[in-house]
Amino acid sequence: GPFCYSAKTLWGILALFRIFWCLLPQTGYLHPDEFFQSPEVMAGDILDLQVYYPWEFLSSSPCRTVVFPLITSGVTYWMIKSLQHLGIWSNGINSYTLLVSPRLLLTTFSFILDYSVYRLAPFWGGDQWNALVLLAGSYVTLVFYTRTFTNTLEGLLFALLLVLVSPKAADSRTAPKADISQAKPANSSLIGMITVAGFFNRPTFLAFALMPLLYWTVLNVTSQHSIKTIANHILKFVSSTAFTAMIFTAADSLYFTSIGSEISLHMTPFNFLRYNLNPHNLAQHGIHPRFTHFTVNGIMLFGILHILAIRVGLKMLKINIHHLSWIRLHNPRLAEGNPTLLSFYFVPLAFLSLFNHQEPRFLIPLILPLILLIMPQDRTLKCKPVIIIFNVLGALLFGCLHQGGLIPCLSHLEQLIHSPESLKHPAHYTLLFAHTYMPPRFLLSINKRDSLVEIIDMAGAEEKALCQMLGQLANKTACKVRETEKERSCHFFVIIPGTVRTTIQKCGVLFKNETLIFPHLTMEDPPQISFLFSEKWRSQLGLYILQIDRNEDSL
C-alpha cells in the first residue's frame, strides 16, 4: 500500500542521513571511551602518533581485547598509512580523517542492525519497513551506532546472535501458524563464535546472550531432531567457542607481551571482570542507584518505547501469573507482546542493573529486541509526534551539543600547529585543558618523535589549583625541551568552557588571542539559565581557546 512505500522511502532517507551525519562530522563527544578504547590506541600503534594509552591497554593491566580495535580503527589507519606510503594520498593523516575514517567503518557496520530488523520483524509479527523506520530514526542509531564504542560492537554482535537463533522467517510467512518445531536452528558454530567474540569485546555480552542461547537450546531440544543431531549441534558449539577463545587469547598475548620478553598468556576479559567485580574499583567510575537503568537510562535512550515495553511486560505478567509458560514455541504471535522478546529485553536490563556503575550507553544493544517487541503494538503510531520530537532533541543534544566544542577545538589547534607559518618557525605549544572531557591526543596528529606539544589535562580542577598552574605558565622563562635543542618560542593555550571563563579571569593572567568555539554544552558546569537569556548566551554555550599573553620583553 502507499503507507508501505512511504515507510521504505523514509528508511532510505534516514539511512543516507546516517552516513552524511557521520561524514559531517558529528561534533558531540559522548564519553572518553569512544576514543580511548580504540582510535587513540591504534593511532599510537599504527601511525606512530603521540597518544595517551589508557590503563586497560598497558601490558601491566590488560583489560581489553586488542582484536576489535585492530579490525576497526586499526584497519582504517593502516589503509590511510598505506595510501600515504604509495604517494596516492600524501596528506591523508589529519584530524578529519583520523576522526571520521573509523567512524565511517562502524556506520557501515551499523546496517547489520537494519538487516537484522528486516529479517526478524516478520517472524516476531511486526511490519518490516515500519520497524526499520523506527530503528533508523532513533537517535541511538544515529549517535551511538556511528561511533567507536565497544558497546556499539556489542549491539551488532547481539543483533547477529538474534538473527542466528531465530528460525528462518520464511517458515512463518508461508504458514502463519507453522509449527516452529520443524524449523532448522541456525549454524551452531557461528553462534559459538559470536558468543565468544562478544564476551572478549565486553564480558557483559553474556547478559545479552543468555536468553537467546536458552531459546536456541529449547528450540533444539523440542524440535523433532534425533539425539545424535542435538549432540552434533552441542559439539559444534563447544568446539567453535574454544577455537575462537584461543584466537583472541593468542592475539592479546602477542600484543601485550613487550618485545624481547617471553610471551605470557593474557585473558583480557577475566582481567576486566576481576577489576569490575571489585566494588572499590567501580566506585572510582561513579556509583549509581541500582534502578538507574530501569527508570532513567532506558527512558533517556529510548523514550516512550521503553515505557511501552514496561506496559507490555506488566500485562504479560498479569496473564502469566495464572499459567507460568514463558516460551510458547507453537505460536510466536501472541496478542499482547511476546514473552520470549520480553525476556530478550528485560533479562539483560536486570543483569546490568546488578552493577552499581550504570551508564546509558550500556543499554544500546537493547534497541533491537525493543523495536521487535513494540512493533506489533499499534500504540507506536499514536505516539509518532512524541517519538519524532524526542529523537530530534536527542540527536541534537548528544550528537552536536554535548562537549561539542572539544573536537573542533582540537582540529583548530591541529591546523595551527601544522600551519606553514609554524613549520617555518617551530614553536613549542603547551595546551592546558580544564573542565572538559579528556582530550583525545591523536586528533592533533603529532608524531611520537616530535616534542612540540605538551598537554596538561586538569579535568575539573578547583579555582586555586587552576590559577596556580596558569601563574606558573605565564612566568615560565624558557622553552627548551631537550638540552640539545635551540630555544624555541613558546605558546601557551588554555581551553575552558565559557561557564568557567569568569573563574579564570580572577587569576590575573592576561590573554591575547581568544577563539570561541560554539556550541559546547558541559553538563558538569551547566550554563546558568539567566545567562542564556542575556547577550552573553553564546559564551555560556561555547568553548574558549585562550592564549596566555607573556610579556616577552620583561623576561
CSV table of N, CA and C in Angstrom, one decimal, residues 39 54 79 82 109 139 145 182 224 232 245 273 295 325 336 367 387 439 464 508 511 531 550 555:
chain,number,residue,atom,x,y,z
A,39,PRO,N,40.4,4.3,18.7
A,39,PRO,CA,41.2,5.1,17.8
A,39,PRO,C,42.5,5.7,18.4
A,54,PRO,N,45.4,4.4,27.7
A,54,PRO,CA,44.6,4.2,28.9
A,54,PRO,C,45.1,3.0,29.7
A,79,MET,N,45.1,1.5,6.3
A,79,MET,CA,44.8,1.8,4.9
A,79,MET,C,45.3,3.2,4.5
A,82,SER,N,49.0,3.2,4.3
A,82,SER,CA,49.5,2.6,3.0
A,82,SER,C,49.3,3.5,1.8
A,109,PHE,N,29.0,-0.8,9.4
A,109,PHE,CA,28.6,-2.0,10.2
A,109,PHE,C,27.2,-1.8,10.8
A,139,TYR,N,17.6,8.2,17.7
A,139,TYR,CA,18.9,8.9,17.9
A,139,TYR,C,20.0,8.0,18.4
A,145,TYR,N,25.5,4.3,17.3
A,145,TYR,CA,26.0,3.3,16.3
A,145,TYR,C,26.9,3.8,15.2
A,182,GLN,N,9.5,-27.5,13.5
A,182,GLN,CA,10.1,-28.1,12.3
A,182,GLN,C,11.3,-27.2,11.8
A,224,GLN,N,12.0,-32.0,16.5
A,224,GLN,CA,12.0,-33.4,16.3
A,224,GLN,C,13.3,-33.9,15.8
A,232,ASN,N,25.4,-33.3,18.0
A,232,ASN,CA,26.2,-32.7,17.0
A,232,ASN,C,26.3,-31.2,17.1
A,245,ALA,N,38.1,-18.5,21.3
A,245,ALA,CA,38.7,-18.1,22.5
A,245,ALA,C,40.3,-18.2,22.4
A,273,LEU,N,36.8,-8.6,34.3
A,273,LEU,CA,35.8,-9.0,35.3
A,273,LEU,C,36.4,-8.8,36.7
A,295,THR,N,14.8,3.1,35.3
A,295,THR,CA,14.0,4.3,35.4
A,295,THR,C,14.5,5.5,34.7
A,325,SER,N,4.1,-19.9,31.7
A,325,SER,CA,4.7,-20.5,30.4
A,325,SER,C,5.4,-19.4,29.7
A,336,GLU,N,-0.7,-9.9,23.1
A,336,GLU,CA,-0.1,-8.8,23.9
A,336,GLU,C,1.4,-9.1,24.1
A,367,ILE,N,18.3,-2.0,21.7
A,367,ILE,CA,17.4,-1.3,20.7
A,367,ILE,C,16.7,-2.3,19.8
A,387,ILE,N,7.6,10.6,19.4
A,387,ILE,CA,8.8,9.9,19.1
A,387,ILE,C,9.8,10.8,18.2
A,439,PRO,N,40.9,15.2,26.5
A,439,PRO,CA,41.1,15.5,25.1
A,439,PRO,C,41.8,14.3,24.4
A,464,LYS,N,41.7,27.4,42.7
A,464,LYS,CA,43.0,27.7,43.3
A,464,LYS,C,44.1,27.0,42.5
A,508,GLY,N,44.2,36.7,37.3
A,508,GLY,CA,45.1,37.8,37.0
A,508,GLY,C,46.1,37.5,35.9
A,511,PHE,N,45.4,37.5,28.7
A,511,PHE,CA,45.3,36.6,27.5
A,511,PHE,C,45.3,37.5,26.3
A,531,PHE,N,21.8,33.6,32.3
A,531,PHE,CA,22.8,34.0,31.3
A,531,PHE,C,22.3,33.6,29.9
A,550,ARG,N,52.3,36.5,27.3
A,550,ARG,CA,53.5,36.6,28.2
A,550,ARG,C,54.3,37.8,27.7
A,555,LEU,N,61.1,39.5,30.2
A,555,LEU,CA,61.8,38.3,30.7
A,555,LEU,C,63.3,38.4,30.6
